[in-house]
mmCIF file of C-alpha atoms and ligand atoms in Angstrom:
data_model
loop_
_atom_site.group_PDB
_atom_site.id
_atom_site.type_symbol
_atom_site.label_atom_id
_atom_site.label_comp_id
_atom_site.label_asym_id
_atom_site.label_seq_id
_atom_site.Cartn_x
_atom_site.Cartn_y
_atom_site.Cartn_z
ATOM 1 C CA MET A 168 -62.970 -90.077 81.545
ATOM 2 C CA SER A 169 -63.715 -86.659 79.986
ATOM 3 C CA ILE A 170 -64.224 -86.114 76.260
ATOM 4 C CA ALA A 171 -61.117 -83.892 76.166
ATOM 5 C CA THR A 172 -59.044 -86.760 77.595
ATOM 6 C CA LEU A 173 -60.392 -89.083 74.937
ATOM 7 C CA THR A 174 -59.716 -86.779 72.010
ATOM 8 C CA THR A 175 -56.409 -85.153 72.957
ATOM 9 C CA PRO A 176 -53.151 -87.113 72.661
ATOM 10 C CA SER A 177 -51.532 -87.555 76.076
ATOM 11 C CA SER A 178 -48.338 -85.721 75.088
ATOM 12 C CA ILE A 179 -50.412 -82.669 74.095
ATOM 13 C CA ARG A 180 -52.468 -82.897 77.292
ATOM 14 C CA LYS A 181 -49.364 -83.045 79.482
ATOM 15 C CA ARG A 182 -47.818 -80.023 77.826
ATOM 16 C CA LEU A 183 -51.086 -78.084 77.993
ATOM 17 C CA GLU A 184 -51.348 -78.826 81.708
ATOM 18 C CA GLU A 185 -47.817 -77.443 82.219
ATOM 19 C CA ILE A 186 -48.841 -74.274 80.425
ATOM 20 C CA GLN A 187 -52.073 -74.027 82.430
ATOM 21 C CA SER A 188 -50.055 -74.238 85.601
ATOM 22 C CA LYS A 189 -47.606 -71.584 84.357
ATOM 23 C CA VAL A 190 -50.499 -69.257 83.591
ATOM 24 C CA SER A 191 -52.244 -69.803 86.914
ATOM 25 C CA THR A 192 -49.014 -69.118 88.847
ATOM 26 C CA GLY A 193 -48.276 -66.001 86.798
ATOM 27 C CA LYS A 194 -45.223 -67.425 84.975
ATOM 28 C CA ARG A 195 -44.371 -66.223 81.514
ATOM 29 C CA LEU A 196 -44.885 -68.351 78.436
ATOM 30 C CA SER A 197 -41.789 -69.129 76.379
ATOM 31 C CA PHE A 198 -41.408 -68.914 72.607
ATOM 32 C CA GLU A 199 -41.863 -72.703 72.455
ATOM 33 C CA ASP A 200 -45.032 -72.522 74.570
ATOM 34 C CA GLY A 201 -46.458 -69.993 72.138
ATOM 35 C CA VAL A 202 -45.677 -72.141 69.101
ATOM 36 C CA PHE A 203 -47.144 -75.189 70.862
ATOM 37 C CA LEU A 204 -50.450 -73.393 71.513
ATOM 38 C CA PHE A 205 -50.861 -72.767 67.785
ATOM 39 C CA GLN A 206 -50.964 -76.523 67.090
ATOM 40 C CA PRO A 207 -54.451 -77.531 65.934
ATOM 41 C CA GLU A 208 -54.332 -80.510 68.342
ATOM 42 C CA VAL A 209 -54.444 -78.129 71.310
ATOM 43 C CA PRO A 210 -58.179 -77.928 72.091
ATOM 44 C CA LEU A 211 -59.416 -74.456 71.223
ATOM 45 C CA HIS A 212 -62.010 -74.366 73.996
ATOM 46 C CA GLU A 213 -59.449 -75.104 76.687
ATOM 47 C CA LEU A 214 -57.120 -72.492 75.280
ATOM 48 C CA GLY A 215 -59.986 -70.020 75.139
ATOM 49 C CA ARG A 216 -61.019 -70.804 78.706
ATOM 50 C CA LEU A 217 -57.491 -70.107 79.922
ATOM 51 C CA ALA A 218 -57.290 -66.835 77.996
ATOM 52 C CA GLU A 219 -60.706 -65.823 79.322
ATOM 53 C CA GLU A 220 -59.545 -66.515 82.868
ATOM 54 C CA VAL A 221 -56.546 -64.200 82.387
ATOM 55 C CA CYS A 222 -58.793 -61.568 80.840
ATOM 56 C CA LEU A 223 -61.363 -61.756 83.658
ATOM 57 C CA ARG A 224 -58.605 -61.518 86.265
ATOM 58 C CA ARG A 225 -57.389 -58.294 84.653
ATOM 59 C CA HIS A 226 -60.605 -56.593 83.656
ATOM 60 C CA GLY A 227 -63.452 -58.307 85.426
ATOM 61 C CA ARG A 228 -66.514 -58.297 83.193
ATOM 62 C CA ASN A 229 -65.695 -54.924 81.599
ATOM 63 C CA VAL A 230 -65.391 -54.755 77.828
ATOM 64 C CA PHE A 231 -64.285 -51.497 76.265
ATOM 65 C CA TYR A 232 -65.488 -49.664 73.182
ATOM 66 C CA ASN A 233 -65.215 -46.115 71.906
ATOM 67 C CA LEU A 234 -66.978 -43.700 69.581
ATOM 68 C CA ASN A 235 -64.749 -43.094 66.604
ATOM 69 C CA MET A 236 -64.461 -42.404 62.888
ATOM 70 C CA HIS A 237 -61.775 -43.115 60.337
ATOM 71 C CA LEU A 238 -60.151 -40.668 57.976
ATOM 72 C CA ASN A 239 -57.850 -41.811 55.171
ATOM 73 C CA PRO A 240 -56.698 -38.562 53.528
ATOM 74 C CA THR A 241 -55.403 -40.316 50.393
ATOM 75 C CA ASN A 242 -55.135 -43.797 48.919
ATOM 76 C CA VAL A 243 -52.155 -42.866 46.728
ATOM 77 C CA CYS A 244 -49.023 -44.653 47.895
ATOM 78 C CA VAL A 245 -45.416 -45.121 46.798
ATOM 79 C CA TYR A 246 -45.437 -48.624 48.264
ATOM 80 C CA ARG A 247 -46.903 -51.699 46.546
ATOM 81 C CA CYS A 248 -47.599 -53.960 49.537
ATOM 82 C CA LYS A 249 -48.970 -57.302 48.428
ATOM 83 C CA LEU A 250 -51.181 -57.430 51.510
ATOM 84 C CA CYS A 251 -53.003 -54.225 50.623
ATOM 85 C CA ALA A 252 -56.113 -53.657 48.485
ATOM 86 C CA PHE A 253 -56.384 -49.987 49.454
ATOM 87 C CA TYR A 254 -53.433 -48.349 47.695
ATOM 88 C CA ARG A 255 -53.539 -46.710 44.269
ATOM 89 C CA THR A 256 -50.552 -45.618 42.185
ATOM 90 C CA GLY A 257 -52.181 -42.248 41.483
ATOM 91 C CA LYS A 258 -53.246 -42.819 37.882
ATOM 92 C CA GLU A 259 -56.433 -44.812 38.527
ATOM 93 C CA PRO A 260 -59.825 -43.082 38.328
ATOM 94 C CA ASP A 261 -60.516 -43.889 41.989
ATOM 95 C CA ALA A 262 -57.205 -42.496 43.300
ATOM 96 C CA TYR A 263 -58.072 -39.592 45.627
ATOM 97 C CA TYR A 264 -56.748 -36.849 47.874
ATOM 98 C CA MET A 265 -59.191 -35.357 50.359
ATOM 99 C CA THR A 266 -59.434 -31.581 50.285
ATOM 100 C CA GLU A 267 -59.195 -29.445 53.433
ATOM 101 C CA ASP A 268 -62.956 -28.910 53.220
ATOM 102 C CA GLN A 269 -63.637 -32.637 53.058
ATOM 103 C CA ILE A 270 -61.322 -33.278 56.006
ATOM 104 C CA LEU A 271 -62.958 -30.562 58.080
ATOM 105 C CA LYS A 272 -66.421 -31.832 57.173
ATOM 106 C CA ARG A 273 -65.495 -35.330 58.374
ATOM 107 C CA ALA A 274 -64.047 -33.972 61.611
ATOM 108 C CA GLU A 275 -67.114 -31.804 62.139
ATOM 109 C CA GLU A 276 -69.343 -34.852 61.672
ATOM 110 C CA ALA A 277 -67.251 -36.833 64.155
ATOM 111 C CA ASP A 278 -67.370 -34.054 66.731
ATOM 112 C CA ARG A 279 -71.073 -33.367 66.238
ATOM 113 C CA SER A 280 -71.978 -37.038 66.592
ATOM 114 C CA GLY A 281 -70.166 -37.373 69.910
ATOM 115 C CA CYS A 282 -67.029 -39.206 68.751
ATOM 116 C CA THR A 283 -64.004 -38.964 71.017
ATOM 117 C CA GLU A 284 -61.473 -40.133 68.398
ATOM 118 C CA ILE A 285 -60.511 -39.880 64.734
ATOM 119 C CA HIS A 286 -58.245 -42.656 63.442
ATOM 120 C CA ILE A 287 -56.124 -41.160 60.650
ATOM 121 C CA VAL A 288 -53.927 -43.250 58.353
ATOM 122 C CA GLY A 289 -53.487 -43.417 54.615
ATOM 123 C CA GLY A 290 -51.315 -43.901 51.589
ATOM 124 C CA LEU A 291 -47.927 -42.247 51.263
ATOM 125 C CA PRO A 292 -47.858 -40.293 48.013
ATOM 126 C CA GLY A 293 -44.416 -39.406 46.660
ATOM 127 C CA ASP A 294 -45.275 -35.760 46.043
ATOM 128 C CA LYS A 295 -46.553 -34.578 49.434
ATOM 129 C CA PRO A 296 -44.126 -32.943 51.882
ATOM 130 C CA PHE A 297 -44.125 -33.656 55.628
ATOM 131 C CA GLU A 298 -45.956 -30.346 56.121
ATOM 132 C CA TRP A 299 -49.021 -31.785 54.357
ATOM 133 C CA TYR A 300 -49.419 -34.423 57.070
ATOM 134 C CA VAL A 301 -48.712 -31.934 59.874
ATOM 135 C CA GLU A 302 -51.321 -29.585 58.465
ATOM 136 C CA ILE A 303 -54.025 -32.276 58.448
ATOM 137 C CA LEU A 304 -53.602 -32.716 62.206
ATOM 138 C CA HIS A 305 -53.353 -28.996 62.821
ATOM 139 C CA LEU A 306 -56.480 -28.298 60.772
ATOM 140 C CA ILE A 307 -58.598 -30.777 62.717
ATOM 141 C CA HIS A 308 -57.089 -30.028 66.109
ATOM 142 C CA SER A 309 -57.485 -26.254 65.795
ATOM 143 C CA HIS A 310 -61.194 -26.596 64.925
ATOM 144 C CA PHE A 311 -62.124 -29.594 67.087
ATOM 145 C CA PRO A 312 -59.675 -29.814 70.002
ATOM 146 C CA ARG A 313 -61.876 -32.342 71.867
ATOM 147 C CA LEU A 314 -61.202 -35.034 69.265
ATOM 148 C CA HIS A 315 -58.291 -37.333 70.052
ATOM 149 C CA LEU A 316 -56.134 -37.758 66.944
ATOM 150 C CA LYS A 317 -54.876 -41.334 66.761
ATOM 151 C CA ALA A 318 -52.807 -40.763 63.692
ATOM 152 C CA TRP A 319 -50.045 -42.030 61.443
ATOM 153 C CA THR A 320 -48.541 -45.467 61.881
ATOM 154 C CA ALA A 321 -44.855 -46.091 62.565
ATOM 155 C CA VAL A 322 -44.435 -46.804 58.841
ATOM 156 C CA GLU A 323 -45.748 -43.326 58.113
ATOM 157 C CA ILE A 324 -43.524 -41.758 60.783
ATOM 158 C CA ALA A 325 -40.484 -43.495 59.202
ATOM 159 C CA TRP A 326 -41.556 -42.093 55.821
ATOM 160 C CA PHE A 327 -41.882 -38.578 57.278
ATOM 161 C CA CYS A 328 -38.295 -38.871 58.583
ATOM 162 C CA ARG A 329 -37.150 -39.837 55.107
ATOM 163 C CA ILE A 330 -38.889 -37.002 53.248
ATOM 164 C CA SER A 331 -38.107 -34.309 55.845
ATOM 165 C CA GLY A 332 -34.592 -35.340 56.864
ATOM 166 C CA LEU A 333 -35.726 -35.015 60.501
ATOM 167 C CA SER A 334 -35.177 -37.522 63.312
ATOM 168 C CA VAL A 335 -38.058 -39.594 64.730
ATOM 169 C CA GLU A 336 -38.038 -37.342 67.829
ATOM 170 C CA LYS A 337 -38.319 -34.163 65.777
ATOM 171 C CA VAL A 338 -41.055 -35.589 63.565
ATOM 172 C CA LEU A 339 -43.053 -36.648 66.619
ATOM 173 C CA GLU A 340 -42.455 -33.261 68.286
ATOM 174 C CA ARG A 341 -43.895 -31.480 65.244
ATOM 175 C CA LEU A 342 -46.896 -33.818 65.149
ATOM 176 C CA LEU A 343 -47.502 -33.400 68.874
ATOM 177 C CA GLU A 344 -47.472 -29.613 68.484
ATOM 178 C CA ALA A 345 -50.042 -30.015 65.700
ATOM 179 C CA GLY A 346 -52.371 -32.105 67.892
ATOM 180 C CA LEU A 347 -51.279 -35.741 67.717
ATOM 181 C CA GLY A 348 -52.780 -37.789 70.559
ATOM 182 C CA SER A 349 -51.396 -41.310 70.099
ATOM 183 C CA LEU A 350 -50.068 -43.680 67.434
ATOM 184 C CA PRO A 351 -52.264 -46.433 65.988
ATOM 185 C CA GLY A 352 -50.856 -49.943 65.758
ATOM 186 C CA GLY A 353 -50.872 -50.381 61.991
ATOM 187 C CA GLY A 354 -47.973 -51.192 59.712
ATOM 188 C CA ALA A 355 -46.618 -53.889 62.025
ATOM 189 C CA GLU A 356 -47.746 -56.756 59.755
ATOM 190 C CA ILE A 357 -45.235 -59.525 60.607
ATOM 191 C CA PHE A 358 -41.856 -58.288 61.807
ATOM 192 C CA HIS A 359 -39.830 -61.298 60.688
ATOM 193 C CA PRO A 360 -37.912 -60.252 57.534
ATOM 194 C CA GLN A 361 -38.555 -63.578 55.771
ATOM 195 C CA VAL A 362 -42.269 -62.801 55.712
ATOM 196 C CA ARG A 363 -42.242 -59.011 55.761
ATOM 197 C CA GLN A 364 -40.179 -58.766 52.570
ATOM 198 C CA LYS A 365 -42.735 -60.896 50.761
ATOM 199 C CA ILE A 366 -45.909 -59.134 51.864
ATOM 200 C CA SER A 367 -44.792 -55.512 52.220
ATOM 201 C CA ALA A 368 -41.420 -55.045 50.547
ATOM 202 C CA GLY A 369 -39.837 -51.617 50.663
ATOM 203 C CA LYS A 370 -41.597 -50.079 53.621
ATOM 204 C CA ALA A 371 -40.108 -49.647 57.114
ATOM 205 C CA ASP A 372 -38.738 -52.940 58.436
ATOM 206 C CA GLY A 373 -39.677 -54.551 61.752
ATOM 207 C CA GLU A 374 -36.819 -52.976 63.709
ATOM 208 C CA THR A 375 -37.689 -49.515 62.395
ATOM 209 C CA TRP A 376 -41.350 -50.015 63.369
ATOM 210 C CA LEU A 377 -40.349 -51.045 66.882
ATOM 211 C CA ASN A 378 -37.881 -48.198 67.218
ATOM 212 C CA VAL A 379 -40.478 -45.570 66.291
ATOM 213 C CA HIS A 380 -42.717 -46.933 69.058
ATOM 214 C CA ARG A 381 -39.766 -47.063 71.472
ATOM 215 C CA ILE A 382 -39.042 -43.384 70.876
ATOM 216 C CA ALA A 383 -42.735 -42.454 71.030
ATOM 217 C CA HIS A 384 -43.046 -44.221 74.402
ATOM 218 C CA ARG A 385 -39.940 -42.441 75.735
ATOM 219 C CA MET A 386 -41.562 -39.156 74.746
ATOM 220 C CA GLY A 387 -44.646 -40.103 76.763
ATOM 221 C CA LEU A 388 -46.917 -41.082 73.870
ATOM 222 C CA LYS A 389 -49.141 -44.129 74.171
ATOM 223 C CA THR A 390 -49.299 -46.435 71.169
ATOM 224 C CA ASN A 391 -51.054 -49.575 69.911
ATOM 225 C CA ALA A 392 -49.679 -52.680 68.187
ATOM 226 C CA THR A 393 -51.134 -54.964 65.520
ATOM 227 C CA MET A 394 -50.177 -58.244 63.839
ATOM 228 C CA LEU A 395 -51.447 -59.243 60.401
ATOM 229 C CA PHE A 396 -51.934 -63.007 60.378
ATOM 230 C CA GLY A 397 -53.332 -65.758 58.183
ATOM 231 C CA HIS A 398 -51.363 -65.243 54.954
ATOM 232 C CA ILE A 399 -47.930 -66.807 54.311
ATOM 233 C CA GLU A 400 -46.567 -66.766 57.853
ATOM 234 C CA ALA A 401 -45.969 -69.786 60.131
ATOM 235 C CA PRO A 402 -46.814 -70.003 63.876
ATOM 236 C CA GLU A 403 -43.117 -69.285 64.611
ATOM 237 C CA HIS A 404 -43.392 -65.924 62.855
ATOM 238 C CA ARG A 405 -46.472 -64.980 64.884
ATOM 239 C CA VAL A 406 -44.791 -65.852 68.153
ATOM 240 C CA ASP A 407 -41.585 -64.075 67.121
ATOM 241 C CA HIS A 408 -43.729 -60.989 66.419
ATOM 242 C CA MET A 409 -45.394 -61.119 69.829
ATOM 243 C CA LEU A 410 -42.085 -61.785 71.549
ATOM 244 C CA ARG A 411 -40.548 -58.628 70.071
ATOM 245 C CA LEU A 412 -43.563 -56.631 71.243
ATOM 246 C CA ARG A 413 -43.397 -58.165 74.721
ATOM 247 C CA GLU A 414 -39.711 -57.273 75.007
ATOM 248 C CA LEU A 415 -40.316 -53.675 73.984
ATOM 249 C CA GLN A 416 -43.246 -53.433 76.376
ATOM 250 C CA ASP A 417 -40.971 -54.645 79.210
ATOM 251 C CA GLU A 418 -38.611 -51.822 78.317
ATOM 252 C CA THR A 419 -41.105 -48.958 77.908
ATOM 253 C CA GLY A 420 -44.610 -49.898 79.077
ATOM 254 C CA GLY A 421 -46.045 -47.638 76.373
ATOM 255 C CA PHE A 422 -48.282 -50.084 74.503
ATOM 256 C CA GLN A 423 -51.954 -50.030 75.380
ATOM 257 C CA VAL A 424 -53.440 -52.769 73.270
ATOM 258 C CA PHE A 425 -52.595 -55.620 70.924
ATOM 259 C CA ILE A 426 -54.818 -56.115 67.882
ATOM 260 C CA PRO A 427 -54.464 -59.349 65.874
ATOM 261 C CA LEU A 428 -55.714 -58.604 62.338
ATOM 262 C CA PRO A 429 -56.879 -61.498 60.111
ATOM 263 C CA PHE A 430 -55.786 -61.166 56.489
ATOM 264 C CA HIS A 431 -58.444 -60.327 53.867
ATOM 265 C CA PRO A 432 -57.103 -61.452 50.498
ATOM 266 C CA GLN A 433 -59.716 -60.003 48.117
ATOM 267 C CA GLY A 434 -58.338 -57.344 45.794
ATOM 268 C CA THR A 435 -54.752 -57.854 46.970
ATOM 269 C CA ALA A 436 -51.797 -59.408 45.118
ATOM 270 C CA LEU A 437 -52.308 -62.402 47.447
ATOM 271 C CA SER A 438 -55.922 -62.970 46.440
ATOM 272 C CA HIS A 439 -55.197 -66.654 45.734
ATOM 273 C CA LEU A 440 -54.783 -67.285 49.484
ATOM 274 C CA PRO A 441 -57.734 -68.420 51.613
ATOM 275 C CA LYS A 442 -58.900 -66.245 54.511
ATOM 276 C CA PRO A 443 -57.844 -67.451 57.962
ATOM 277 C CA SER A 444 -60.559 -69.594 59.550
ATOM 278 C CA ALA A 445 -62.699 -68.538 62.499
ATOM 279 C CA PHE A 446 -60.846 -71.178 64.544
ATOM 280 C CA ASP A 447 -57.523 -69.609 63.650
ATOM 281 C CA CYS A 448 -58.764 -66.122 64.547
ATOM 282 C CA LEU A 449 -59.980 -67.227 67.994
ATOM 283 C CA ARG A 450 -56.816 -69.227 68.626
ATOM 284 C CA THR A 451 -54.633 -66.251 67.719
ATOM 285 C CA LEU A 452 -56.561 -63.921 70.029
ATOM 286 C CA ALA A 453 -56.348 -66.438 72.876
ATOM 287 C CA VAL A 454 -52.611 -67.055 72.421
ATOM 288 C CA ALA A 455 -52.061 -63.297 72.319
ATOM 289 C CA ARG A 456 -53.874 -62.840 75.658
ATOM 290 C CA LEU A 457 -51.732 -65.562 77.244
ATOM 291 C CA PHE A 458 -48.409 -64.627 75.675
ATOM 292 C CA LEU A 459 -48.578 -60.841 76.012
ATOM 293 C CA ASP A 460 -48.780 -60.791 79.794
ATOM 294 C CA ASN A 461 -47.607 -57.183 79.901
ATOM 295 C CA PHE A 462 -50.217 -55.795 77.465
ATOM 296 C CA PRO A 463 -53.232 -54.369 79.266
ATOM 297 C CA HIS A 464 -55.751 -54.889 76.464
ATOM 298 C CA ILE A 465 -56.496 -57.310 73.608
ATOM 299 C CA LYS A 466 -58.745 -55.896 70.904
ATOM 300 C CA ALA A 467 -61.152 -57.919 68.767
ATOM 301 C CA TYR A 468 -61.492 -55.470 65.866
ATOM 302 C CA TRP A 469 -65.007 -56.210 64.637
ATOM 303 C CA ILE A 470 -64.431 -54.656 61.215
ATOM 304 C CA ALA A 471 -61.700 -57.220 60.501
ATOM 305 C CA LEU A 472 -63.201 -60.223 62.333
ATOM 306 C CA GLY A 473 -66.833 -59.660 61.482
ATOM 307 C CA VAL A 474 -69.370 -58.847 64.176
ATOM 308 C CA GLY A 475 -70.181 -62.433 65.234
ATOM 309 C CA LEU A 476 -66.580 -63.529 65.594
ATOM 310 C CA ALA A 477 -65.606 -60.348 67.433
ATOM 311 C CA GLN A 478 -68.396 -61.027 69.917
ATOM 312 C CA THR A 479 -67.251 -64.647 70.316
ATOM 313 C CA ALA A 480 -63.696 -63.402 70.885
ATOM 314 C CA LEU A 481 -64.926 -61.899 74.168
ATOM 315 C CA ALA A 482 -64.890 -65.489 75.494
ATOM 316 C CA TYR A 483 -61.346 -66.048 74.121
ATOM 317 C CA GLY A 484 -59.379 -63.352 75.892
ATOM 318 C CA ALA A 485 -60.424 -60.117 74.188
ATOM 319 C CA ASN A 486 -61.678 -57.187 76.275
ATOM 320 C CA ASP A 487 -62.067 -54.453 73.660
ATOM 321 C CA LEU A 488 -64.113 -54.232 70.446
ATOM 322 C CA ASP A 489 -62.698 -50.959 69.037
ATOM 323 C CA GLY A 490 -65.447 -48.484 68.234
ATOM 324 C CA THR A 491 -68.517 -47.422 66.351
ATOM 325 C CA VAL A 492 -66.235 -46.784 63.343
ATOM 326 C CA ARG A 493 -67.490 -45.023 60.223
ATOM 327 C CA TYR A 494 -65.740 -44.443 56.903
ATOM 328 C CA GLU A 495 -63.432 -47.464 57.195
ATOM 329 C CA THR A 496 -61.929 -48.293 53.790
ATOM 330 C CA ILE A 497 -58.843 -50.516 54.203
ATOM 331 C CA TYR A 498 -60.857 -53.648 55.108
ATOM 332 C CA HIS A 499 -63.893 -52.886 53.010
ATOM 333 C CA ASP A 500 -61.628 -52.483 49.943
ATOM 334 C CA ALA A 501 -60.239 -55.959 50.755
ATOM 335 C CA GLY A 502 -63.695 -57.550 50.767
ATOM 336 C CA ALA A 503 -64.697 -57.285 54.438
ATOM 337 C CA GLU A 504 -68.427 -57.913 54.774
ATOM 338 C CA SER A 505 -68.781 -56.289 58.181
ATOM 339 C CA PRO A 506 -71.152 -53.308 58.366
ATOM 340 C CA GLU A 507 -69.919 -49.768 57.648
ATOM 341 C CA ALA A 508 -70.553 -48.744 61.248
ATOM 342 C CA LEU A 509 -72.216 -49.944 64.459
ATOM 343 C CA SER A 510 -74.327 -47.793 66.739
ATOM 344 C CA VAL A 511 -73.528 -47.514 70.438
ATOM 345 C CA GLY A 512 -76.685 -49.529 71.114
ATOM 346 C CA GLU A 513 -75.526 -52.327 68.814
ATOM 347 C CA LEU A 514 -72.030 -52.440 70.343
ATOM 348 C CA CYS A 515 -73.390 -52.476 73.897
ATOM 349 C CA GLY A 516 -75.922 -55.153 72.921
ATOM 350 C CA LEU A 517 -73.168 -57.399 71.562
ATOM 351 C CA ILE A 518 -71.178 -57.000 74.762
ATOM 352 C CA ARG A 519 -74.170 -57.623 77.043
ATOM 353 C CA GLU A 520 -75.210 -60.699 75.050
ATOM 354 C CA ALA A 521 -71.725 -62.076 75.727
ATOM 355 C CA GLY A 522 -72.373 -61.646 79.465
ATOM 356 C CA ARG A 523 -70.082 -58.631 79.806
ATOM 357 C CA GLU A 524 -70.440 -55.028 80.841
ATOM 358 C CA PRO A 525 -69.921 -52.369 78.144
ATOM 359 C CA VAL A 526 -67.609 -49.541 79.215
ATOM 360 C CA GLU A 527 -67.036 -46.539 76.990
ATOM 361 C CA ARG A 528 -63.383 -45.511 76.942
ATOM 362 C CA ASP A 529 -61.420 -42.756 75.253
ATOM 363 C CA SER A 530 -58.335 -43.474 73.125
ATOM 364 C CA LEU A 531 -56.169 -43.683 76.264
ATOM 365 C CA TYR A 532 -58.503 -46.185 77.975
ATOM 366 C CA ARG A 533 -59.924 -43.659 80.392
ATOM 367 C CA ARG A 534 -63.580 -44.200 81.224
ATOM 368 C CA VAL A 535 -65.913 -41.792 79.413
ATOM 369 C CA ARG A 536 -69.018 -40.452 81.109
ATOM 370 C CA ARG A 537 -71.774 -39.459 78.689
ATOM 371 C CA VAL A 538 -73.614 -36.313 79.662
ATOM 372 C CA SER A 539 -75.761 -36.629 76.504
ATOM 373 C CA PRO A 540 -75.302 -38.572 73.257
ATOM 374 C CA THR A 541 -72.961 -35.849 71.999
ATOM 375 C CA GLU A 542 -71.507 -34.441 75.237
ATOM 376 C CA TRP A 543 -69.003 -36.347 77.328
ATOM 377 C CA GLU A 544 -66.335 -36.023 79.971
ATOM 378 C CA ILE A 545 -63.572 -38.223 81.344
ATOM 379 C CA ALA A 546 -64.736 -40.007 84.487
ATOM 380 C CA GLU A 547 -62.721 -39.395 87.640
ATOM 381 C CA ASP A 548 -61.869 -43.026 88.410
ATOM 382 C CA SER A 549 -60.632 -43.466 84.855
ATOM 383 C CA GLN A 550 -56.894 -43.974 85.376
ATOM 384 C CA SER A 551 -57.293 -47.489 86.721
ATOM 385 C CA HIS A 552 -58.417 -48.840 83.342
ATOM 386 C CA GLY A 553 -55.114 -48.210 81.577
ATOM 387 C CA LYS A 554 -53.256 -50.931 83.474
HETATM 388 O O1 V47 B 255 -51.325 -52.054 58.961
HETATM 389 C C1 V47 B 255 -54.122 -53.801 55.349
HETATM 390 C C2 V47 B 255 -53.919 -54.153 57.841
HETATM 391 C C3 V47 B 255 -53.712 -52.314 59.134
HETATM 392 C C4 V47 B 255 -55.210 -55.584 54.827
HETATM 393 O O2 V47 B 255 -54.434 -48.935 66.532
HETATM 394 C C5 V47 B 255 -55.053 -55.543 56.214
HETATM 395 O O3 V47 B 255 -56.392 -49.086 67.408
HETATM 396 C C6 V47 B 255 -56.179 -57.506 56.437
HETATM 397 O O4 V47 B 255 -53.739 -51.008 62.027
HETATM 398 N N1 V47 B 255 -56.347 -57.622 55.106
HETATM 399 C C7 V47 B 255 -54.370 -50.997 59.403
HETATM 400 N N2 V47 B 255 -55.533 -56.500 57.017
HETATM 401 C C8 V47 B 255 -55.470 -51.118 60.460
HETATM 402 C C9 V47 B 255 -54.911 -50.976 61.831
HETATM 403 C C10 V47 B 255 -55.823 -50.744 62.988
HETATM 404 C C11 V47 B 255 -57.157 -51.054 62.910
HETATM 405 C C12 V47 B 255 -57.964 -50.821 64.011
HETATM 406 C C13 V47 B 255 -57.481 -50.258 65.158
HETATM 407 C C14 V47 B 255 -56.135 -49.917 65.233
HETATM 408 C C15 V47 B 255 -55.604 -49.279 66.464
HETATM 409 C C16 V47 B 255 -55.289 -50.168 64.149
HETATM 410 O O5 V47 B 255 -54.623 -53.080 58.398
HETATM 411 C C17 V47 B 255 -52.474 -52.355 58.282
HETATM 412 C C18 V47 B 255 -52.443 -53.799 57.844
HETATM 413 O O6 V47 B 255 -51.819 -54.604 58.783
HETATM 414 N N3 V47 B 255 -54.367 -54.451 56.492
HETATM 415 N N4 V47 B 255 -54.637 -54.490 54.310
HETATM 416 C C19 V47 B 255 -55.880 -56.693 54.267
HETATM 417 N N5 V47 B 255 -56.020 -56.825 52.943
#
């Protein structure tokens, strides 16, 4: 008799075996399956093993990373999301707006150091017109056209529609003309209104978030999706969130990656809550890999998970670590203890230690070939990695 048989109730074991058989025959997990897998009685290692199997089937031993920097043009925001430690009302001494010179300097540093991507998101100040956001993209793109601009979440796009009176299509058209490359996955939080209204009242609701991505996909843009977990939500809310993403992905195919983000309470209005445990983080990543059968990639964002847990996540279904990252503020303001940045050597070392093969990608998951530390090109066989 195995240890797992001894420690797992037979009803749980039977159900887990049904799910294992569904996964190995390529059948989809139901809402109820997803909720079941979040039960602490379901052995984490078995869940992880199953998620790893799915991941290996899709990607072999490849684990992706990129060279990127963050740019948060302002921390001033009209919204007062309880989940957020980053926003300022505008009156505090540390409220800021980056100048054009500062933005260009950051972009120049990114370009000079061989980055392929800048990740741009920020607060939404009440006094800046849509043109301000367009100009930020245009400024960077006109000086450094090689840099992919992964910019503005769906919440920001919905705000731009509101302040400009333009449709989502028109807003995205303007941003594309200015140099937009893809949309990051932020702002998704938890779609279910019961939770969303409590953690991020006022900003775009779940349906609006999904609709912005739907329209972006129809226009040919690739986008990412996140889920903020480990605060006041229940397993049902997490699975509901993933189900809505899976349905939209069936419709459009435009999502590249799912990124489960553990909540960091420090400095937020929810600072009384504990952080989600390492167990919970690994379980959530593994369930995501199994449930989101139509998402190519699952990202273990090392800034949010911490380096050790992100590395461990590579055995629980994740196949992407995000990037070198520099100038991240949203998580560091909320107490994240992860380093400010990782070098390429450190990232590759983490991946190799986990028994995987590091593969540099660009923001669209095309393989990058390094000519030198700062010079790069897209490899010819690159298209196959997007699927
Ligand atoms: O939407 C904010 C989350 C997100 C906190 O697309 C917090 O490749 C935890 O979306 N504790 C922004 N999480 C980050 C994000 C992201 C990160 C990396 C890669 C990509 C991608 C997207 O961060 C927000 C929110 O869900 N967040 N505050 C907090 N206190």
